[in-house]
Tab-separated table of C-alpha atoms and ligand atoms in Angstrom:
chain	number	residue	atom	x	y	z
I	266	MET	CA	65.944	-140.050	159.305
I	267	LYS	CA	67.601	-140.097	155.885
I	268	THR	CA	68.286	-136.604	154.478
I	269	ILE	CA	68.152	-136.557	150.616
I	270	LEU	CA	69.277	-133.696	148.426
I	271	ILE	CA	67.018	-133.417	145.294
I	272	THR	CA	68.377	-130.935	142.846
I	273	GLY	CA	66.157	-129.255	140.196
I	274	GLY	CA	63.062	-129.953	142.305
I	275	ALA	CA	61.235	-126.765	141.208
I	276	GLY	CA	61.260	-127.861	137.588
I	277	PHE	CA	59.122	-130.384	135.730
I	278	ILE	CA	60.277	-133.851	136.484
I	279	GLY	CA	61.947	-132.634	139.750
I	280	SER	CA	58.676	-131.428	141.218
I	281	HIS	CA	57.049	-134.749	140.574
I	282	THR	CA	59.931	-136.557	142.071
I	283	VAL	CA	60.001	-134.248	145.209
I	284	ARG	CA	56.140	-134.674	145.691
I	285	LEU	CA	56.503	-138.445	145.403
I	286	PHE	CA	59.322	-138.623	147.944
I	287	VAL	CA	57.882	-136.151	150.340
I	288	THR	CA	54.501	-137.799	150.452
I	289	LYS	CA	55.570	-141.480	150.133
I	290	TYR	CA	58.517	-141.427	152.618
I	291	PRO	CA	57.657	-139.189	155.572
I	292	GLU	CA	60.673	-140.623	157.294
I	293	TYR	CA	62.962	-138.917	154.731
I	294	LYS	CA	63.949	-135.331	154.962
I	295	ILE	CA	63.815	-133.957	151.423
I	296	VAL	CA	65.972	-130.838	150.674
I	297	ASN	CA	65.007	-129.334	147.245
I	298	LEU	CA	67.834	-127.318	145.916
I	299	ASP	CA	66.944	-125.147	142.906
I	300	LYS	CA	68.398	-122.013	141.346
I	301	LEU	CA	64.887	-120.906	140.165
I	302	THR	CA	65.879	-120.272	136.619
I	303	TYR	CA	63.152	-119.506	134.099
I	304	ALA	CA	62.259	-123.315	134.353
I	305	GLY	CA	62.024	-123.339	138.135
I	306	ASN	CA	58.621	-122.502	139.660
I	307	LEU	CA	57.680	-123.126	143.202
I	308	GLU	CA	53.943	-122.985	142.269
I	309	ASN	CA	54.575	-126.607	141.078
I	310	LEU	CA	55.020	-127.571	144.752
I	311	LYS	CA	52.416	-125.439	146.414
I	312	ASP	CA	50.526	-128.641	147.657
I	313	ILE	CA	53.461	-130.030	149.685
I	314	GLU	CA	55.440	-126.827	150.600
I	315	ASN	CA	54.227	-126.962	154.212
I	316	LYS	CA	55.051	-130.651	154.840
I	317	PRO	CA	57.403	-131.086	157.737
I	318	ASN	CA	59.842	-133.271	155.872
I	319	TYR	CA	60.271	-130.686	153.032
I	320	ILE	CA	62.799	-127.847	152.789
I	321	PHE	CA	63.527	-125.561	149.980
I	322	GLU	CA	67.039	-124.027	149.318
I	323	GLN	CA	67.633	-121.664	146.476
I	324	GLY	CA	71.102	-121.850	144.998
I	325	ASP	CA	73.259	-122.810	142.022
I	326	ILE	CA	74.808	-126.335	141.755
I	327	ALA	CA	77.871	-124.844	140.031
I	328	ASP	CA	78.631	-122.624	143.031
I	329	LEU	CA	81.319	-124.566	144.905
I	330	LYS	CA	81.208	-122.457	148.124
I	331	PHE	CA	77.348	-122.654	148.318
I	332	ILE	CA	77.192	-126.409	147.672
I	333	THR	CA	80.073	-127.118	150.194
I	334	ASN	CA	78.165	-125.140	152.935
I	335	LEU	CA	74.854	-126.851	151.980
I	336	PHE	CA	76.490	-130.274	152.465
I	337	LYS	CA	77.964	-129.129	155.844
I	338	LYS	CA	74.501	-127.801	156.908
I	339	TYR	CA	72.452	-130.910	156.101
I	340	ASN	CA	75.080	-133.819	155.980
I	341	PHE	CA	73.161	-135.453	153.172
I	342	ASP	CA	72.885	-139.183	152.896
I	343	SER	CA	72.161	-139.268	149.212
I	344	VAL	CA	71.602	-137.054	146.235
I	345	ILE	CA	69.077	-137.370	143.367
I	346	HIS	CA	70.369	-134.986	140.760
I	347	LEU	CA	67.957	-133.505	138.160
I	348	ALA	CA	68.902	-129.819	138.064
I	349	ALA	CA	69.896	-129.051	134.444
I	350	GLU	CA	69.321	-126.877	131.504
I	351	SER	CA	66.967	-129.031	129.581
I	352	HIS	CA	65.736	-127.449	126.336
I	353	VAL	CA	67.436	-128.403	123.080
I	354	ASP	CA	66.417	-125.216	121.151
I	355	ARG	CA	67.858	-123.127	124.090
I	356	SER	CA	71.032	-125.107	123.886
I	357	ILE	CA	71.460	-124.181	120.231
I	358	THR	CA	71.006	-120.455	120.855
I	359	ASP	CA	72.852	-120.207	124.246
I	360	PRO	CA	75.050	-123.261	124.730
I	361	LEU	CA	77.317	-121.920	127.401
I	362	VAL	CA	74.878	-121.969	130.184
I	363	PHE	CA	74.359	-125.662	129.391
I	364	ILE	CA	78.142	-126.278	129.856
I	365	ARG	CA	78.128	-124.479	133.146
I	366	THR	CA	75.045	-126.025	134.785
I	367	ASN	CA	75.138	-129.519	133.288
I	368	ILE	CA	78.845	-130.251	133.314
I	369	THR	CA	80.454	-127.920	136.003
I	370	GLY	CA	77.359	-128.132	138.164
I	371	THR	CA	77.417	-131.931	138.067
I	372	ALA	CA	81.213	-132.086	138.694
I	373	THR	CA	80.731	-129.618	141.609
I	374	LEU	CA	78.009	-131.813	143.253
I	375	LEU	CA	80.265	-135.014	142.747
I	376	HIS	CA	83.263	-133.264	144.135
I	377	VAL	CA	81.536	-131.997	147.347
I	378	ALA	CA	79.642	-135.269	147.915
I	379	LYS	CA	82.906	-137.263	147.647
I	380	GLU	CA	84.474	-134.945	150.273
I	381	SER	CA	81.444	-135.065	152.441
I	382	TRP	CA	81.250	-138.939	152.273
I	383	LYS	CA	84.899	-139.593	152.734
I	384	GLU	CA	84.532	-140.816	156.248
I	385	SER	CA	80.945	-141.774	156.094
I	386	ASN	CA	79.895	-145.020	157.619
I	387	LYS	CA	76.454	-144.726	156.122
I	388	LYS	CA	75.161	-146.017	152.791
I	389	ASN	CA	75.325	-143.076	150.476
I	390	LEU	CA	74.101	-142.810	146.835
I	391	PHE	CA	74.598	-140.252	144.013
I	392	TYR	CA	71.699	-140.841	141.647
I	393	HIS	CA	72.223	-138.942	138.357
I	394	VAL	CA	69.022	-138.437	136.245
I	395	SER	CA	69.954	-138.273	132.489
I	396	THR	CA	68.415	-138.531	129.029
I	397	ASP	CA	68.155	-140.849	126.096
I	398	GLU	CA	69.517	-138.100	123.870
I	399	VAL	CA	73.099	-139.045	124.989
I	400	PHE	CA	72.890	-142.064	122.514
I	401	GLY	CA	72.383	-139.783	119.552
I	402	SER	CA	69.875	-140.495	116.811
I	403	LEU	CA	68.259	-143.702	115.350
I	404	GLU	CA	67.025	-144.534	111.932
I	405	LEU	CA	63.255	-144.623	111.378
I	406	GLY	CA	61.919	-148.024	112.245
I	407	GLY	CA	65.443	-149.370	113.213
I	408	ASP	CA	66.909	-150.518	116.491
I	409	PHE	CA	66.549	-149.153	120.075
I	410	PHE	CA	68.789	-147.472	122.543
I	411	TYR	CA	70.204	-150.048	125.080
I	412	GLU	CA	72.224	-149.358	128.220
I	413	ASP	CA	75.418	-150.219	126.344
I	414	THR	CA	74.683	-148.345	123.210
I	415	PRO	CA	77.706	-146.085	122.474
I	416	TYR	CA	77.303	-142.401	123.356
I	417	ASP	CA	76.933	-140.199	120.209
I	418	PRO	CA	75.197	-136.928	121.402
I	419	LYS	CA	74.461	-134.341	118.747
I	420	SER	CA	73.282	-131.137	120.315
I	421	PRO	CA	74.936	-128.780	122.917
I	422	TYR	CA	72.247	-130.019	125.358
I	423	SER	CA	72.778	-133.751	124.807
I	424	SER	CA	76.664	-133.336	124.745
I	425	SER	CA	76.436	-131.586	128.016
I	426	LYS	CA	74.348	-134.303	129.518
I	427	ALA	CA	76.674	-137.047	128.038
I	428	SER	CA	79.637	-135.155	129.699
I	429	SER	CA	77.771	-135.328	133.003
I	430	ASP	CA	77.105	-139.001	132.731
I	431	HIS	CA	80.782	-139.561	131.875
I	432	LEU	CA	81.811	-137.544	135.042
I	433	VAL	CA	79.475	-139.591	137.221
I	434	ARG	CA	81.013	-142.720	135.990
I	435	ALA	CA	84.450	-141.397	136.507
I	436	TRP	CA	83.765	-140.623	140.035
I	437	ASN	CA	82.467	-144.148	140.545
I	438	HIS	CA	85.462	-145.715	138.909
I	439	THR	CA	88.216	-143.417	140.372
I	440	TYR	CA	86.884	-142.642	143.793
I	441	ASN	CA	84.551	-145.516	144.311
I	442	MET	CA	81.539	-143.112	144.627
I	443	PRO	CA	78.304	-145.108	144.992
I	444	VAL	CA	76.422	-143.879	141.926
I	445	VAL	CA	73.517	-144.961	139.703
I	446	ILE	CA	72.334	-143.341	136.420
I	447	SER	CA	69.094	-143.444	134.545
I	448	ASN	CA	68.556	-142.332	130.805
I	449	CYS	CA	64.902	-141.529	130.099
I	450	SER	CA	62.874	-140.838	127.034
I	451	ASN	CA	60.627	-137.753	126.359
I	452	ASN	CA	58.384	-136.966	129.375
I	453	TYR	CA	54.973	-135.190	129.218
I	454	GLY	CA	52.421	-134.416	131.858
I	455	PRO	CA	51.360	-131.646	134.267
I	456	TYR	CA	53.759	-128.695	135.166
I	457	GLN	CA	55.846	-128.988	132.041
I	458	PHE	CA	57.131	-125.719	130.831
I	459	PRO	CA	55.315	-124.576	127.720
I	460	GLU	CA	58.383	-124.344	125.501
I	461	LYS	CA	58.371	-128.170	125.106
I	462	LEU	CA	56.319	-129.686	122.337
I	463	ILE	CA	53.054	-130.944	124.233
I	464	PRO	CA	52.449	-128.037	126.566
I	465	LEU	CA	53.448	-125.411	123.964
I	466	PHE	CA	51.039	-126.811	121.562
I	467	ILE	CA	48.206	-127.085	124.164
I	468	ASN	CA	48.787	-123.445	125.005
I	469	ASN	CA	48.860	-122.419	121.377
I	470	ILE	CA	45.665	-124.273	120.615
I	471	LEU	CA	43.898	-122.573	123.585
I	472	LYS	CA	45.217	-119.112	122.413
I	473	LYS	CA	44.484	-119.946	118.731
I	474	LYS	CA	48.138	-119.452	117.816
I	475	PRO	CA	50.041	-121.289	115.032
I	476	LEU	CA	51.496	-124.807	115.961
I	477	PRO	CA	55.054	-124.595	114.589
I	478	VAL	CA	55.968	-128.114	113.365
I	479	TYR	CA	59.797	-128.417	112.768
I	480	GLY	CA	60.637	-129.707	109.319
I	481	GLU	CA	58.234	-132.332	107.889
I	482	GLY	CA	57.101	-133.451	111.360
I	483	ILE	CA	58.486	-136.988	110.839
I	484	ASN	CA	60.772	-137.009	113.762
I	485	VAL	CA	60.111	-139.791	116.234
I	486	ARG	CA	60.053	-139.550	119.993
I	487	ASP	CA	59.190	-142.189	122.751
I	488	TRP	CA	56.863	-140.560	125.271
I	489	LEU	CA	56.436	-141.357	128.929
I	490	PHE	CA	54.117	-139.859	131.501
I	491	VAL	CA	55.971	-137.859	133.993
I	492	GLU	CA	54.613	-139.608	137.013
I	493	ASP	CA	55.791	-142.999	135.692
I	494	HIS	CA	59.307	-141.394	135.421
I	495	ALA	CA	59.160	-140.325	139.137
I	496	LYS	CA	58.076	-143.789	140.001
I	497	ALA	CA	61.003	-145.405	138.020
I	498	ILE	CA	63.307	-142.927	139.942
I	499	ASP	CA	61.928	-144.216	143.160
I	500	VAL	CA	62.492	-147.872	142.214
I	501	ILE	CA	65.989	-147.176	140.983
I	502	PHE	CA	66.786	-145.106	144.004
I	503	HIS	CA	65.835	-147.900	146.410
I	504	LYS	CA	66.582	-151.027	144.316
I	505	GLY	CA	69.176	-150.042	141.667
I	506	LYS	CA	72.588	-151.734	141.751
I	507	ILE	CA	75.428	-149.502	142.445
I	508	GLY	CA	77.506	-148.415	139.302
I	509	GLU	CA	74.662	-149.507	137.016
I	510	THR	CA	72.727	-147.607	134.311
I	511	TYR	CA	69.016	-148.061	133.627
I	512	ASN	CA	67.096	-147.015	130.530
I	513	ILE	CA	63.626	-145.628	131.146
I	514	GLY	CA	61.079	-145.371	128.368
I	515	GLY	CA	57.438	-145.755	127.371
I	516	HIS	CA	57.677	-148.109	124.367
I	517	ASN	CA	55.532	-145.457	122.936
I	518	GLU	CA	56.923	-144.129	119.597
I	519	TRP	CA	55.098	-141.294	117.766
I	520	THR	CA	56.033	-139.176	114.761
I	521	ASN	CA	55.563	-135.617	115.806
I	522	ILE	CA	52.854	-134.980	113.245
I	523	ASP	CA	50.882	-137.984	114.316
I	524	LEU	CA	51.158	-136.969	117.994
I	525	ILE	CA	50.233	-133.361	117.116
I	526	LYS	CA	47.144	-134.494	115.256
I	527	LEU	CA	45.972	-136.692	118.107
I	528	LEU	CA	46.619	-133.779	120.536
I	529	CYS	CA	44.578	-131.438	118.272
I	530	LYS	CA	41.638	-134.012	118.149
I	531	GLN	CA	41.706	-134.616	121.946
I	532	VAL	CA	41.681	-130.889	122.763
I	533	ASP	CA	38.903	-130.237	120.172
I	534	GLU	CA	36.784	-132.928	121.800
I	535	LYS	CA	37.475	-131.615	125.191
I	536	ILE	CA	36.639	-127.972	124.526
I	537	ARG	CA	33.840	-128.883	122.104
I	538	ASN	CA	35.491	-127.348	118.978
I	539	PRO	CA	34.129	-128.625	115.648
I	540	GLU	CA	36.179	-131.562	114.349
I	541	GLY	CA	39.501	-130.394	112.662
I	542	THR	CA	39.501	-126.878	114.153
I	543	SER	CA	42.952	-127.211	115.857
I	544	GLU	CA	44.498	-128.975	112.915
I	545	LYS	CA	44.191	-125.916	110.828
I	546	LEU	CA	46.699	-124.125	113.157
I	547	ILE	CA	49.521	-126.539	112.063
I	548	THR	CA	52.226	-124.589	110.398
I	549	TYR	CA	55.339	-126.167	108.990
I	550	VAL	CA	58.454	-124.145	109.897
I	551	THR	CA	62.204	-124.397	109.336
I	552	ASP	CA	63.629	-127.500	110.977
I	553	ARG	CA	65.554	-127.444	114.261
I	554	SER	CA	69.306	-127.275	113.320
I	555	GLY	CA	70.781	-130.825	113.697
I	556	HIS	CA	67.292	-132.224	114.612
I	557	ASP	CA	67.661	-135.839	115.957
I	558	LEU	CA	65.444	-138.116	113.704
I	559	ARG	CA	64.362	-140.796	116.240
I	560	TYR	CA	64.737	-141.764	119.913
I	561	ALA	CA	63.518	-145.154	121.127
I	562	ILE	CA	64.401	-146.723	124.483
I	563	ASP	CA	64.637	-150.385	125.224
I	564	ALA	CA	63.473	-150.655	128.772
I	565	THR	CA	63.769	-154.416	129.300
I	566	LYS	CA	66.535	-154.100	131.959
I	567	ILE	CA	64.547	-151.937	134.406
I	568	LYS	CA	61.461	-154.256	133.918
I	569	ASP	CA	63.336	-157.489	134.392
I	570	GLU	CA	65.738	-156.415	137.087
I	571	LEU	CA	63.655	-153.848	139.154
I	572	GLY	CA	60.098	-154.743	138.072
I	573	TRP	CA	59.094	-151.237	136.713
I	574	ILE	CA	56.854	-150.724	133.832
I	575	PRO	CA	54.867	-147.677	132.799
I	576	SER	CA	51.402	-147.557	134.242
I	577	LEU	CA	49.619	-145.313	131.859
I	578	GLN	CA	48.735	-145.871	128.154
I	579	PHE	CA	49.489	-142.831	125.927
I	580	ASP	CA	45.764	-141.988	124.994
I	581	GLU	CA	44.991	-141.817	128.739
I	582	GLY	CA	48.106	-139.960	129.716
I	583	LEU	CA	47.638	-137.322	127.014
I	584	ARG	CA	43.932	-136.878	128.140
I	585	LYS	CA	44.995	-136.435	131.686
I	586	THR	CA	47.609	-133.939	130.690
I	587	ILE	CA	45.094	-131.981	128.530
I	588	ASP	CA	42.723	-132.024	131.550
I	589	TRP	CA	45.349	-130.780	133.853
I	590	TYR	CA	46.274	-127.810	131.682
I	591	LEU	CA	42.610	-126.887	131.069
I	592	GLU	CA	41.966	-127.003	134.834
I	593	ASN	CA	45.111	-125.025	135.562
I	594	ILE	CA	44.881	-122.201	133.135
I	595	SER	CA	46.174	-119.758	135.762
I	596	TRP	CA	49.372	-121.763	136.062
I	597	LEU	CA	49.846	-121.737	132.300
I	598	ASP	CA	49.007	-117.934	132.226
I	599	ASN	CA	51.304	-117.172	135.062
I	600	VAL	CA	54.090	-119.033	133.296
I	601	THR	CA	53.535	-117.546	129.930
I	602	SER	CA	53.213	-113.956	131.253
I	603	GLY	CA	56.110	-114.335	133.535
I	604	THR	CA	54.161	-113.400	136.669
I	605	TYR	CA	55.198	-116.734	138.255
I	606	GLN	CA	58.582	-115.122	138.768
I	607	ASP	CA	57.074	-111.990	140.489
I	608	TYR	CA	55.124	-114.325	142.849
I	609	TYR	CA	58.252	-115.507	144.679
I	610	LYS	CA	60.445	-112.523	143.937
I	611	LYS	CA	59.910	-111.045	147.459
I	612	GLN	CA	61.214	-114.340	149.017
I	613	TYR	CA	63.691	-115.606	146.355
I	614	LYS	CA	66.046	-114.077	143.905
I	615	GLN	CA	65.236	-114.811	140.259
I	616	ASP	CA	67.555	-115.084	137.216
Z	924	LIG	P1	63.303	-128.452	133.689
Z	924	LIG	O1	64.048	-127.512	132.938
Z	924	LIG	O2	61.799	-128.466	133.847
Z	924	LIG	O3	63.795	-128.117	135.214
Z	924	LIG	C1	65.215	-127.963	135.516
Z	924	LIG	C2	65.288	-127.454	136.985
Z	924	LIG	O4	66.642	-127.238	137.249
Z	924	LIG	C3	64.564	-126.039	137.097
Z	924	LIG	O5	63.814	-126.027	138.261
Z	924	LIG	C4	65.758	-125.139	137.259
Z	924	LIG	O6	65.479	-123.925	137.943
Z	924	LIG	C5	66.803	-125.974	137.882
Z	924	LIG	N1	68.154	-125.416	137.484
Z	924	LIG	C6	68.632	-125.195	136.441
Z	924	LIG	N2	69.917	-124.747	136.524
Z	924	LIG	C7	70.271	-124.869	137.822
Z	924	LIG	C8	71.398	-124.686	138.579
Z	924	LIG	N3	72.522	-124.081	137.937
Z	924	LIG	N4	71.422	-124.894	139.790
Z	924	LIG	C9	70.273	-125.360	140.473
Z	924	LIG	N5	69.176	-125.584	139.776
Z	924	LIG	C10	69.166	-125.277	138.455
Z	924	LIG	O7	63.907	-129.872	133.395
Z	924	LIG	P2	63.164	-131.315	133.354
Z	924	LIG	O8	62.574	-131.485	132.044
Z	924	LIG	O9	62.310	-131.422	134.599
Z	924	LIG	O10	64.418	-132.290	133.434
Z	924	LIG	C11	64.948	-132.689	134.675
Z	924	LIG	C12	66.005	-133.595	134.469
Z	924	LIG	O11	65.637	-134.718	133.722
Z	924	LIG	C13	67.305	-132.946	133.605
Z	924	LIG	O12	68.396	-133.392	134.140
Z	924	LIG	C14	66.946	-133.473	132.166
Z	924	LIG	O13	68.120	-133.626	131.478
Z	924	LIG	C15	66.343	-134.887	132.585
Z	924	LIG	N6	65.517	-135.501	131.515
Z	924	LIG	C16	64.393	-134.757	130.997
Z	924	LIG	C17	63.514	-135.378	130.086
Z	924	LIG	C18	62.271	-134.634	129.595
Z	924	LIG	O14	61.733	-135.129	128.791
Z	924	LIG	N7	62.009	-133.441	130.092
Z	924	LIG	C19	63.763	-136.639	129.795
Z	924	LIG	C20	64.819	-137.336	130.256
Z	924	LIG	C21	65.721	-136.747	131.184
Z	925	LIG	O1	64.460	-137.440	124.961
Z	925	LIG	C1	64.520	-136.824	126.121
Z	925	LIG	C2	64.505	-135.402	125.868
Z	925	LIG	O2	63.285	-135.010	125.491
Z	925	LIG	C3	64.936	-134.601	127.213
Z	925	LIG	O3	66.337	-134.945	127.526
Z	925	LIG	C4	64.825	-133.054	126.974
Z	925	LIG	O4	65.173	-132.434	128.153
Z	925	LIG	C5	63.444	-132.745	126.541
Z	925	LIG	O5	63.420	-131.445	126.196
Z	925	LIG	C6	63.078	-133.642	125.264
Z	925	LIG	O6	63.895	-133.254	124.087
Z	925	LIG	P1	63.149	-133.011	122.726
Z	925	LIG	O7	63.964	-132.080	121.858
Z	925	LIG	O8	62.790	-134.266	122.071
Z	925	LIG	O9	61.766	-132.205	123.083
Z	925	LIG	P2	60.856	-131.020	122.454
Z	925	LIG	O10	59.656	-131.119	123.299
Z	925	LIG	O11	61.652	-129.800	122.543
Z	925	LIG	O12	60.593	-131.544	121.067
Z	925	LIG	C7	59.898	-132.802	120.866
Z	925	LIG	C8	59.886	-132.920	119.231
Z	925	LIG	O13	58.989	-131.883	118.688
Z	925	LIG	C9	61.187	-132.770	118.604
Z	925	LIG	O14	61.395	-133.678	117.514
Z	925	LIG	C10	61.207	-131.308	118.109
Z	925	LIG	C11	59.681	-131.171	117.786
Z	925	LIG	N1	59.162	-129.731	117.951
Z	925	LIG	C12	59.424	-129.150	119.186
Z	925	LIG	C13	58.811	-127.907	119.409
Z	925	LIG	C14	59.129	-127.124	120.846
Z	925	LIG	C15	58.456	-129.097	117.002
Z	925	LIG	O15	58.178	-129.678	115.909
Z	925	LIG	N2	58.001	-127.823	117.261
Z	925	LIG	C16	58.147	-127.177	118.405
Z	925	LIG	O16	57.685	-126.028	118.589
């Protein structure tokens, strides 16, 4: 039985990745390590928490002693590393926690994995999940991000993720650590914390609150349904070449304002609002400081070499996402009111 450490598994993408691995590979033991910061929510994994091949451990990836003991306890074969501080706006107001978790945390995992695998005769892998934001910002209508696009991160978040990617490559180059990295575009779907654009706006529409559009709403993002990201992680984990980087994206670029108008239209249709109701909530606000203009991934390499392509069209993915939030209002309410943290307080410590 392979024992795999997945970090950040109580978060958005991590919970989809944990679910996919636990259900698709009963022969793997999956250990989900998560600190349960504000972004970690064990309700995201309620449907699989009693599976025999699933274990949850609460802890901090930057805590060397804890991570050392965890590796001794489980003797992990591989790591899929998703734990991070992930929200750009928070990185602008509180950058140091991003440095600690994203940089020191990744270095701590690499260091302990290297020590643990020193005399290993098994096939080990350290898979680092990263973001397209490390490449910086593109011109409107211009070129794409390729795997060899030079790094040019602009925010404390993207700089901390870029640093972590460099550390992973350094461990590969210097210590021969078997690593693989993927850089993905914007994800959307169920269980995304309502601080990110799509779930925040769904929540605000339902609560009839303003929809705060940064600047003129002309920034472009490339959107991918989260389950397609988890499937890409599965493919890269099993078939990716050691030392390689893979870009993951949806070839699905939207200006924020066009996306928001589509979202308003789809929610109005779903909850039988008169046409145009939700658009009236759109409110232009001061732009995000240093706001990256455009991200767009070229995902040819993963398609040609590993056969992965997104399975969902955006229109369908967005409808599925809206349906999920409408069917899970209690999840949204628990998260927005903070009671999701009380729920596990007895069992687990919260930040
Ligand atoms: P998220 O914020 O929803 O989840 C992050 C998880 O990490 C949470 O469960 C949190 O409790 C945990 N965590 C934070 N600090 C920790 C620490 N010190 N020790 C242990 N656990 C800790 O993030 P997400 O959106 O699911 O992103 C997951 C990963 O994917 C991140 O590495 C992110 O950079 C990357 N990524 C995200 C996107 C996106 O669109 N959301 C796109 C590309 C890449
Ligand atoms: O590209 C991948 C990245 O996508 C991930 O690495 C990050 O973890 C993830 O948070 C995401 O970053 P963005 O900054 O692109 O996502 P966010 O949902 O915060 O914002 C999307 C766009 O919408 C961006 O141009 C800012 C804008 N926006 C966002 C919010 C929260 C608004 O106009 N108003 C808002 O209230």
